[in-house]
PDB file of C-alpha atoms and ligand atoms in Angstrom:
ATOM      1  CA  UNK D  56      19.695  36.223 -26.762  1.00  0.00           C
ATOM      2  CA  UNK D  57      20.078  36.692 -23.080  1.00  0.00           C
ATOM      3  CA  UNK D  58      20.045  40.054 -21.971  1.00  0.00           C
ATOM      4  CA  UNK D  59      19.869  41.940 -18.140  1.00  0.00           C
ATOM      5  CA  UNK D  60      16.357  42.488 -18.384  1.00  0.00           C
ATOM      6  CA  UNK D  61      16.129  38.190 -18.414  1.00  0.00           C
ATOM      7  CA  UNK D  62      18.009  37.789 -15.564  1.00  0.00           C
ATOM      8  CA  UNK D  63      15.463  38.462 -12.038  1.00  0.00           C
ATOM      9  CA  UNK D  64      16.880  40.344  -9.386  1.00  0.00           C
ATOM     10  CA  UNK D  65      16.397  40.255  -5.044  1.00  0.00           C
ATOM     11  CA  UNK D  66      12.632  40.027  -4.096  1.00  0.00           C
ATOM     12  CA  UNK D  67      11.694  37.746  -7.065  1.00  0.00           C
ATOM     13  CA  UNK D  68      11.012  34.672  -5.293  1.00  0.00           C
ATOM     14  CA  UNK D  69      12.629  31.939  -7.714  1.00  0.00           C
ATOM     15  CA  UNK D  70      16.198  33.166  -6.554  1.00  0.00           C
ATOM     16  CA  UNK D  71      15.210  31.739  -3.284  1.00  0.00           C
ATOM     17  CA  UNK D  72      13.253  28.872  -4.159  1.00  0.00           C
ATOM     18  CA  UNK D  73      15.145  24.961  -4.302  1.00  0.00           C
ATOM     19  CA  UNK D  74      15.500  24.600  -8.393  1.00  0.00           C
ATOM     20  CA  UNK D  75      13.545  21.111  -9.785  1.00  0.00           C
ATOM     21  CA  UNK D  76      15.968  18.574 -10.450  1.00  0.00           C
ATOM     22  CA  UNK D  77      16.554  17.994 -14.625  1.00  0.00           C
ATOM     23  CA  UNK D  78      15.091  14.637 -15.751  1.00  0.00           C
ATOM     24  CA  UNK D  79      17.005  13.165 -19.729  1.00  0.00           C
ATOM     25  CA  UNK D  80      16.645  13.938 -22.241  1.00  0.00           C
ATOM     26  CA  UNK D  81      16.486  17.332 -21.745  1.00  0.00           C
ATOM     27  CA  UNK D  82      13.491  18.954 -23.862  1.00  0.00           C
ATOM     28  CA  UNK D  83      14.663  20.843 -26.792  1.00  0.00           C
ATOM     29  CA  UNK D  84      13.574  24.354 -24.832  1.00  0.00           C
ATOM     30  CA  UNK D  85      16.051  23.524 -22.130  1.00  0.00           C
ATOM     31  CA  UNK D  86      18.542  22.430 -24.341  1.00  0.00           C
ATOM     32  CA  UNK D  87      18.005  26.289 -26.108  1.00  0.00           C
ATOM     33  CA  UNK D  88      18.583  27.787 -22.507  1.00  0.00           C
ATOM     34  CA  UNK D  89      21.743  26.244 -22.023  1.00  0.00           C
ATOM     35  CA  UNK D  90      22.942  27.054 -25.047  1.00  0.00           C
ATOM     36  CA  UNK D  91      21.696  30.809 -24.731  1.00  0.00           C
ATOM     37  CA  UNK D  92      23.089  31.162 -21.222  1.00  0.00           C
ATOM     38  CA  UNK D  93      26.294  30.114 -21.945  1.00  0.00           C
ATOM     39  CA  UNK D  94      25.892  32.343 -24.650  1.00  0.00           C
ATOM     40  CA  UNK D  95      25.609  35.167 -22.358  1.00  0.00           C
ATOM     41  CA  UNK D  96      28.591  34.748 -20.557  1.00  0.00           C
ATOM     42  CA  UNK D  97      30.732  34.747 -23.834  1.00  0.00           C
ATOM     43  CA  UNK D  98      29.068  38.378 -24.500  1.00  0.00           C
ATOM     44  CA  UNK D  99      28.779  39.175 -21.274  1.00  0.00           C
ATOM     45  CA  UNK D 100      32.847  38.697 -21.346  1.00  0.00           C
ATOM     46  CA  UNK D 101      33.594  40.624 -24.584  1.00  0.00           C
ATOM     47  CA  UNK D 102      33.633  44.146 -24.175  1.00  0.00           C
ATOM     48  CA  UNK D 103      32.476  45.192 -27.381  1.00  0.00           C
ATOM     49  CA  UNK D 104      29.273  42.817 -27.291  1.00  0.00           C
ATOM     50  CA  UNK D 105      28.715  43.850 -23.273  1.00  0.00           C
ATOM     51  CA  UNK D 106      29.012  47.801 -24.190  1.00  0.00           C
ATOM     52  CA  UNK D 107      26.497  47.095 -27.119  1.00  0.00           C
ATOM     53  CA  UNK D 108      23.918  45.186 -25.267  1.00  0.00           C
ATOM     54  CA  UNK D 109      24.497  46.773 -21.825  1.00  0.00           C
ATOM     55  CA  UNK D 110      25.583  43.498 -20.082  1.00  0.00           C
ATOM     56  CA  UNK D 111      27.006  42.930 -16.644  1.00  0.00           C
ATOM     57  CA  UNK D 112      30.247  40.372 -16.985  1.00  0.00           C
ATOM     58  CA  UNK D 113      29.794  37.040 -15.365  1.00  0.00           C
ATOM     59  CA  UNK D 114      31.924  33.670 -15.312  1.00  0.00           C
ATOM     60  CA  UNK D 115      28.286  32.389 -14.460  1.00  0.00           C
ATOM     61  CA  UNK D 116      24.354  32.200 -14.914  1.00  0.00           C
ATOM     62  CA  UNK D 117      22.036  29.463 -13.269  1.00  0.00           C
ATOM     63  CA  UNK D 118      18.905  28.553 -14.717  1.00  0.00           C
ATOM     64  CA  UNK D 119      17.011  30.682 -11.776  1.00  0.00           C
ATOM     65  CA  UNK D 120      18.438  34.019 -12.517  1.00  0.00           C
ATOM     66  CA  UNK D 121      16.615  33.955 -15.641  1.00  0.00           C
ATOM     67  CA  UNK D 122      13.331  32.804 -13.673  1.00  0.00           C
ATOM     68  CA  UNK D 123      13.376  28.955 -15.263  1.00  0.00           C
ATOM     69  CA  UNK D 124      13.717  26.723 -11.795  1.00  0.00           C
ATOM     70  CA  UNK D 125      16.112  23.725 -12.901  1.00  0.00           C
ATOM     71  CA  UNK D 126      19.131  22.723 -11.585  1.00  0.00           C
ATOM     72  CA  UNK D 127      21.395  24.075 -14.756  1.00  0.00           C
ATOM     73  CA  UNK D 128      24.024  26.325 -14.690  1.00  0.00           C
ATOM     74  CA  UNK D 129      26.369  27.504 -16.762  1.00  0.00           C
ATOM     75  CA  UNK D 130      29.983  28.245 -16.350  1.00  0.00           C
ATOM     76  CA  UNK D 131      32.828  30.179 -18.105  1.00  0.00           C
ATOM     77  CA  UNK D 132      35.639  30.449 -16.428  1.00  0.00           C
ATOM     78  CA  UNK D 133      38.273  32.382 -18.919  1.00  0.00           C
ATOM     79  CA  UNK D 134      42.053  31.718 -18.614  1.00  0.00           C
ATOM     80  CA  UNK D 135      44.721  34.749 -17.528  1.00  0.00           C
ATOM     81  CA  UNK D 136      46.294  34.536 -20.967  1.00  0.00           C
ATOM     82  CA  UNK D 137      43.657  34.310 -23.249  1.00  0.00           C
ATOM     83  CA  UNK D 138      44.380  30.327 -23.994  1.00  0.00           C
ATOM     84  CA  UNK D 139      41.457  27.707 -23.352  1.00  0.00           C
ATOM     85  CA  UNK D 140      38.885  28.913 -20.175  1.00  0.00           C
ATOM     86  CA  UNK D 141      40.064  27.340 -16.864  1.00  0.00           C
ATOM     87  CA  UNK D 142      36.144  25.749 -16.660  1.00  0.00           C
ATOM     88  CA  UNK D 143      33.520  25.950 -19.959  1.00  0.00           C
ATOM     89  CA  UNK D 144      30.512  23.852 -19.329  1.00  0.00           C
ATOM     90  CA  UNK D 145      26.809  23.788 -18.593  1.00  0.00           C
ATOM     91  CA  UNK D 146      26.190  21.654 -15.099  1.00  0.00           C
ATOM     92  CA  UNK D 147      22.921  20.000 -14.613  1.00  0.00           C
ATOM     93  CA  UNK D 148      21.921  18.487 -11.160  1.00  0.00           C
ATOM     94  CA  UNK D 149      25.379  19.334  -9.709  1.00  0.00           C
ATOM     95  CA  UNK D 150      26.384  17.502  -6.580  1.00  0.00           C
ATOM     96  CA  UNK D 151      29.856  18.700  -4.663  1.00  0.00           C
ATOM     97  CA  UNK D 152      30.695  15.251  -3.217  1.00  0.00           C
ATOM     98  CA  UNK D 153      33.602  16.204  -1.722  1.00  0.00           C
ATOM     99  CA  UNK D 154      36.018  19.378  -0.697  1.00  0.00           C
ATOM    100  CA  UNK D 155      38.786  19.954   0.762  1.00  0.00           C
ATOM    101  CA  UNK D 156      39.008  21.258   4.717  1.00  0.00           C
ATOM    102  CA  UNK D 157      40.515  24.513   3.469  1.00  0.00           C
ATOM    103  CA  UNK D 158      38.205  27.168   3.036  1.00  0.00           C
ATOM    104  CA  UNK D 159      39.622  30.243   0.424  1.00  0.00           C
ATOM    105  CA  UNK D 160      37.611  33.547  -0.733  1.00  0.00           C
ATOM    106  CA  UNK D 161      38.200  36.069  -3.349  1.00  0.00           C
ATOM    107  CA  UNK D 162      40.057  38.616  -2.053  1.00  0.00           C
ATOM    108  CA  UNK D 163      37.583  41.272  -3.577  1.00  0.00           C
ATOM    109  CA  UNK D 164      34.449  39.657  -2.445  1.00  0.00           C
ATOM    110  CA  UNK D 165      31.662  39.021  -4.621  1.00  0.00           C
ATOM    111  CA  UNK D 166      29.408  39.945  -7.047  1.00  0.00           C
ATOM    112  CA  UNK D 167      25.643  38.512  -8.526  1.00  0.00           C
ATOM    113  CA  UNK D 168      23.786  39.348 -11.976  1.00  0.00           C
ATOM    114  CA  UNK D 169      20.666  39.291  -9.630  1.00  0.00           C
ATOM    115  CA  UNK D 170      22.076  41.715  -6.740  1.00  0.00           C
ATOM    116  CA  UNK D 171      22.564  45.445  -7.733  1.00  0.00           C
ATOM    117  CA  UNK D 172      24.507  46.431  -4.784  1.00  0.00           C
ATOM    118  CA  UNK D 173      28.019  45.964  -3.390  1.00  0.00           C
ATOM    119  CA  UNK D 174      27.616  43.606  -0.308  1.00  0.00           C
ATOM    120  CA  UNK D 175      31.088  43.604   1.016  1.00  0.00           C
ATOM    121  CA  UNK D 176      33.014  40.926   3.026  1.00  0.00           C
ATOM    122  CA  UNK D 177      34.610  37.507   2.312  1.00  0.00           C
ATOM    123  CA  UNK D 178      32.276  34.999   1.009  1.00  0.00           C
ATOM    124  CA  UNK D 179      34.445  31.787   2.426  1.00  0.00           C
ATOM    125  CA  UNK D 180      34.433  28.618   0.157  1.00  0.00           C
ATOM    126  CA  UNK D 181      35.545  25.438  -0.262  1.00  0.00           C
ATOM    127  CA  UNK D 182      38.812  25.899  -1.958  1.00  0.00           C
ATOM    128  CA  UNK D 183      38.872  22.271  -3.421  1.00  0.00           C
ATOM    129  CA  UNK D 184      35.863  20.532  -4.601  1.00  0.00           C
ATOM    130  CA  UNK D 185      35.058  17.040  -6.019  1.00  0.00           C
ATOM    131  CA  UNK D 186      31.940  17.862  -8.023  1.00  0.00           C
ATOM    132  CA  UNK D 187      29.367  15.281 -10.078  1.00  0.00           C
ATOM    133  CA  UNK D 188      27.338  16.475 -12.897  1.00  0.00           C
ATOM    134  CA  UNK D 189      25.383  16.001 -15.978  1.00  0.00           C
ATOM    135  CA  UNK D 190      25.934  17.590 -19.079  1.00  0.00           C
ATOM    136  CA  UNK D 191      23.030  18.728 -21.590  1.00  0.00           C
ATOM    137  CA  UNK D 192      23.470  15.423 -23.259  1.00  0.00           C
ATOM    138  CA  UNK D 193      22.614  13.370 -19.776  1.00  0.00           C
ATOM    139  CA  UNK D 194      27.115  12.375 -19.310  1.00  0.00           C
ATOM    140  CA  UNK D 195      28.138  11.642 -16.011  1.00  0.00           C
ATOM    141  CA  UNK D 196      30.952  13.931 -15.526  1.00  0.00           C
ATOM    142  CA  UNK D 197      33.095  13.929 -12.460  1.00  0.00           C
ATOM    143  CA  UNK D 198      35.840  16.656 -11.994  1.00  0.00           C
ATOM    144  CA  UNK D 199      37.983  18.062  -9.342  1.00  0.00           C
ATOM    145  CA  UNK D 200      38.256  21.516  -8.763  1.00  0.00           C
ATOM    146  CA  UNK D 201      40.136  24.324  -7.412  1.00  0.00           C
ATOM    147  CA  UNK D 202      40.508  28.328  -6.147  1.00  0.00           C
ATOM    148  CA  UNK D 203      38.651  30.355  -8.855  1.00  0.00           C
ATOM    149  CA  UNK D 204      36.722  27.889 -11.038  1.00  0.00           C
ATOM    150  CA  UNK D 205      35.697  25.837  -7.707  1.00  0.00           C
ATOM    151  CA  UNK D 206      34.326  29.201  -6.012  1.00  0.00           C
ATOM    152  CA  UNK D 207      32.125  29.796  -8.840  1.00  0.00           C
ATOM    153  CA  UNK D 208      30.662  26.562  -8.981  1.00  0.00           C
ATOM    154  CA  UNK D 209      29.876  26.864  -5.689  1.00  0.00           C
ATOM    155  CA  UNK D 210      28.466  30.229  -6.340  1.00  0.00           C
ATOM    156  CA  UNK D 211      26.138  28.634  -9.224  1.00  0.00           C
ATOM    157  CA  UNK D 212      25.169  25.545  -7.421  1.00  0.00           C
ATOM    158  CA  UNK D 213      23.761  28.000  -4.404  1.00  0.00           C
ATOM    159  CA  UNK D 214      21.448  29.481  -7.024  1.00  0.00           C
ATOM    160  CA  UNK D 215      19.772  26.085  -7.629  1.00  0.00           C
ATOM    161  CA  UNK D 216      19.262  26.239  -3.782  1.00  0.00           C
ATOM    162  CA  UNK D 217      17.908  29.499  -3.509  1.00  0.00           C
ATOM    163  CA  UNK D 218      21.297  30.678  -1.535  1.00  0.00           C
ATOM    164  CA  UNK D 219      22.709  34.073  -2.090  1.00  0.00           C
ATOM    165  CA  UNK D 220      26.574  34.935  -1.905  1.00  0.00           C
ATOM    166  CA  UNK D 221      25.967  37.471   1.641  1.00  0.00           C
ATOM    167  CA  UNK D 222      24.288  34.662   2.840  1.00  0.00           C
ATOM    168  CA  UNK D 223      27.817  33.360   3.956  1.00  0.00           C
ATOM    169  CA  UNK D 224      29.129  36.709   4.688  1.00  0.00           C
ATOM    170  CA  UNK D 225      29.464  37.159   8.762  1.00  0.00           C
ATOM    171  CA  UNK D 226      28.140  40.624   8.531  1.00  0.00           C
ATOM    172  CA  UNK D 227      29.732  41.525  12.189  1.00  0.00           C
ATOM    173  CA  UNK D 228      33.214  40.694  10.950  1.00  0.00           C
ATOM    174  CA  UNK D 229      32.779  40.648   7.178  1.00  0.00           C
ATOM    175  CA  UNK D 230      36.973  40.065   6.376  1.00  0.00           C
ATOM    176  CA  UNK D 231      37.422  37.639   8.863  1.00  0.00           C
ATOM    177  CA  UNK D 232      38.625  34.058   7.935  1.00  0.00           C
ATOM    178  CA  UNK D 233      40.197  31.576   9.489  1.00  0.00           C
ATOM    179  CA  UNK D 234      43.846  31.292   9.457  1.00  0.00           C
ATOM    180  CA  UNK D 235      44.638  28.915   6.943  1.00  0.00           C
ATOM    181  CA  UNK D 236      41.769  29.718   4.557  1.00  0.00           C
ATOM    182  CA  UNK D 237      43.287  30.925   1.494  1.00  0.00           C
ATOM    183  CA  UNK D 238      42.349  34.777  -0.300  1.00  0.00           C
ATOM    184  CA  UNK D 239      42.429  34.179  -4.008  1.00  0.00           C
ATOM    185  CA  UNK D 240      42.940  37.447  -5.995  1.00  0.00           C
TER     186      UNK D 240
HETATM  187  C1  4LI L 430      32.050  42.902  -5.012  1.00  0.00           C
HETATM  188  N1  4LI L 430      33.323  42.681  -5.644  1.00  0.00           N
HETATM  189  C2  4LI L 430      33.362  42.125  -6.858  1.00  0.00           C
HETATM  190  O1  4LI L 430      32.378  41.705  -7.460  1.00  0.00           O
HETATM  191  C3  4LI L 430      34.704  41.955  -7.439  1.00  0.00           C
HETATM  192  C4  4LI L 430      35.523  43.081  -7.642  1.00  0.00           C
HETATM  193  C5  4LI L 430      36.795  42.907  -8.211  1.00  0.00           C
HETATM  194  C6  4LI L 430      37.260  41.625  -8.569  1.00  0.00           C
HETATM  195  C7  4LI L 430      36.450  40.507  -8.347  1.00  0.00           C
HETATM  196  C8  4LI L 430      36.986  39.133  -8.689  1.00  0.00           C
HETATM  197  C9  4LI L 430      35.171  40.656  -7.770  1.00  0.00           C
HETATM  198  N2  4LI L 430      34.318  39.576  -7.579  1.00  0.00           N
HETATM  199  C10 4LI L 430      33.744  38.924  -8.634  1.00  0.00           C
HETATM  200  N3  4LI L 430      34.119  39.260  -9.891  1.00  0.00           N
HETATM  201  C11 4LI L 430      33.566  38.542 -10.900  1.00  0.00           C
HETATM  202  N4  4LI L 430      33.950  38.816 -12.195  1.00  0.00           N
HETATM  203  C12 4LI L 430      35.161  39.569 -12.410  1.00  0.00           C
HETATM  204  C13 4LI L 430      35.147  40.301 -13.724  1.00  0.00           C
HETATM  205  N5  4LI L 430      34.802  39.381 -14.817  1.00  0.00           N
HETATM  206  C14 4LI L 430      35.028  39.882 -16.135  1.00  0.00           C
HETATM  207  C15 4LI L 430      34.923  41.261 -16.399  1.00  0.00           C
HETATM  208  C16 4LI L 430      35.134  41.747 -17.687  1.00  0.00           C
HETATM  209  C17 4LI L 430      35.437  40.865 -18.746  1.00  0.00           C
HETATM  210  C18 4LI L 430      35.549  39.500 -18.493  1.00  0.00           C
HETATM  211  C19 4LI L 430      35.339  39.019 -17.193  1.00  0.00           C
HETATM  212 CL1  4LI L 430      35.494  37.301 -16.901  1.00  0.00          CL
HETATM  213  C20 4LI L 430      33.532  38.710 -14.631  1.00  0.00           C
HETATM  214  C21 4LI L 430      33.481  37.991 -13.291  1.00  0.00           C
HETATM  215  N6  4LI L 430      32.664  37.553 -10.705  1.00  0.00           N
HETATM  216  C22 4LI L 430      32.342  37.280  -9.417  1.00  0.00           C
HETATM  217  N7  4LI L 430      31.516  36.271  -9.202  1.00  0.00           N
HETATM  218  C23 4LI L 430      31.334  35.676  -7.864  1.00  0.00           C
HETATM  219  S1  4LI L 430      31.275  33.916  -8.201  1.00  0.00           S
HETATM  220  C24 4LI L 430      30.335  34.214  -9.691  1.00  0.00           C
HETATM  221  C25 4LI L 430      31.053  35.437 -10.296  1.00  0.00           C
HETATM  222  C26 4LI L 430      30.157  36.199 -11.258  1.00  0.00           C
HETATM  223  O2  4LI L 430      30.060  35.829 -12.420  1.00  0.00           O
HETATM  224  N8  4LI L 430      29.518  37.284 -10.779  1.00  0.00           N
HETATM  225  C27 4LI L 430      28.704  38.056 -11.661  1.00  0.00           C
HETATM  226  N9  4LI L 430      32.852  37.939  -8.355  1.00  0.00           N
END
């Protein structure tokens, strides 16, 4: 299983390197990785597993974090009440081929697996996105996108470009957006 001390942190240089794109079938050992990274967010997200194992909760892991460059990521996005996740999939060689105008931002900021330090400010998004992708069995899958699920696939699809969440944060006026950019909370 997947556990903190997989998952590289700032100064390793394959969270800032552009991830190779994934070529079907997938080999068995990348299938495995999917499967155990989406395996990590599910304990990552369960308090009794994350207190056990020591794990930081995430709605998302790319391939990179855990030092494997490939454009992979997966994403678990759980719903308010407990019913089915608002986004659960694994997204190879994602493409956003369209968004919305509107930018939006999570009210509280953000936070990586692979940063260990508060880096306030508003990390402003597209708040609609049209995005492609493959899943681990090499479907075409193309979904639309919105607020809380579409920031973090933004926030996953940076990884595979070796982009960082402060790298959009405007350090000189870090809660600034424009007016009709929406904060999601
Ligand atoms: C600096 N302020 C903050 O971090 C921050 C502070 C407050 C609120 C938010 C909303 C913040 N922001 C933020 N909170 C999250 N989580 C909220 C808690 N949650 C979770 C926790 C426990 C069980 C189940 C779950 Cl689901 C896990 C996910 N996740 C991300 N990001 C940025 S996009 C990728 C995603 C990610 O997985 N990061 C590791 N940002």
């Amino acid at each position: 299983m997947i556990t903190m001390k997989n998952i590289i942190r700032e100064g390793n240089n394959t969270l800032r390197s552009e991830a190779k794109k994934a070529t079907f079938p997938l080999s068995d050992e990348q299938r495995q990785l999917a499967h155990d990274m989406m395996e990590f967010l599910e304990n990552s997200q369960d308090p009794k597993i994350a207190e056990k194992y020591q794990l930081r909760a995430g709605v998302g892991l790319a391939a990179p974090q855990v030092d494997v460059s490939l454009q992979m990521a997966s994403v678990l996005v759980p719903s308010a009440d407990g019913e089915a996740p608002l986004f659960k999939d694994t997204i190879v060689n994602p493409v956003i081929i369209s968004h919305s105008v509107q930018g939006a931002a999570l009210s509280e900021g953000e936070g990586c697996l692979s940063v260990d330090r508060d880096v306030p400010g508003y990390v402003v998004r597209h708040d609609r996105i049209t995005l492609r992708y493959y899943d681990v069995d090499g479907n075409q899958h193309k979904i639309r996108l919105k607020n809380y699920p579409a920031i973090v696939c933004q926030h996953e699809i940076d990884h595979l470009h070796g982009v960082l969440f402060y790298d959009h944060i405007d350090h000189d006026h870090p809660f600034t957006m424009e007016n009709e950019d929406l904060v999601i909370d």
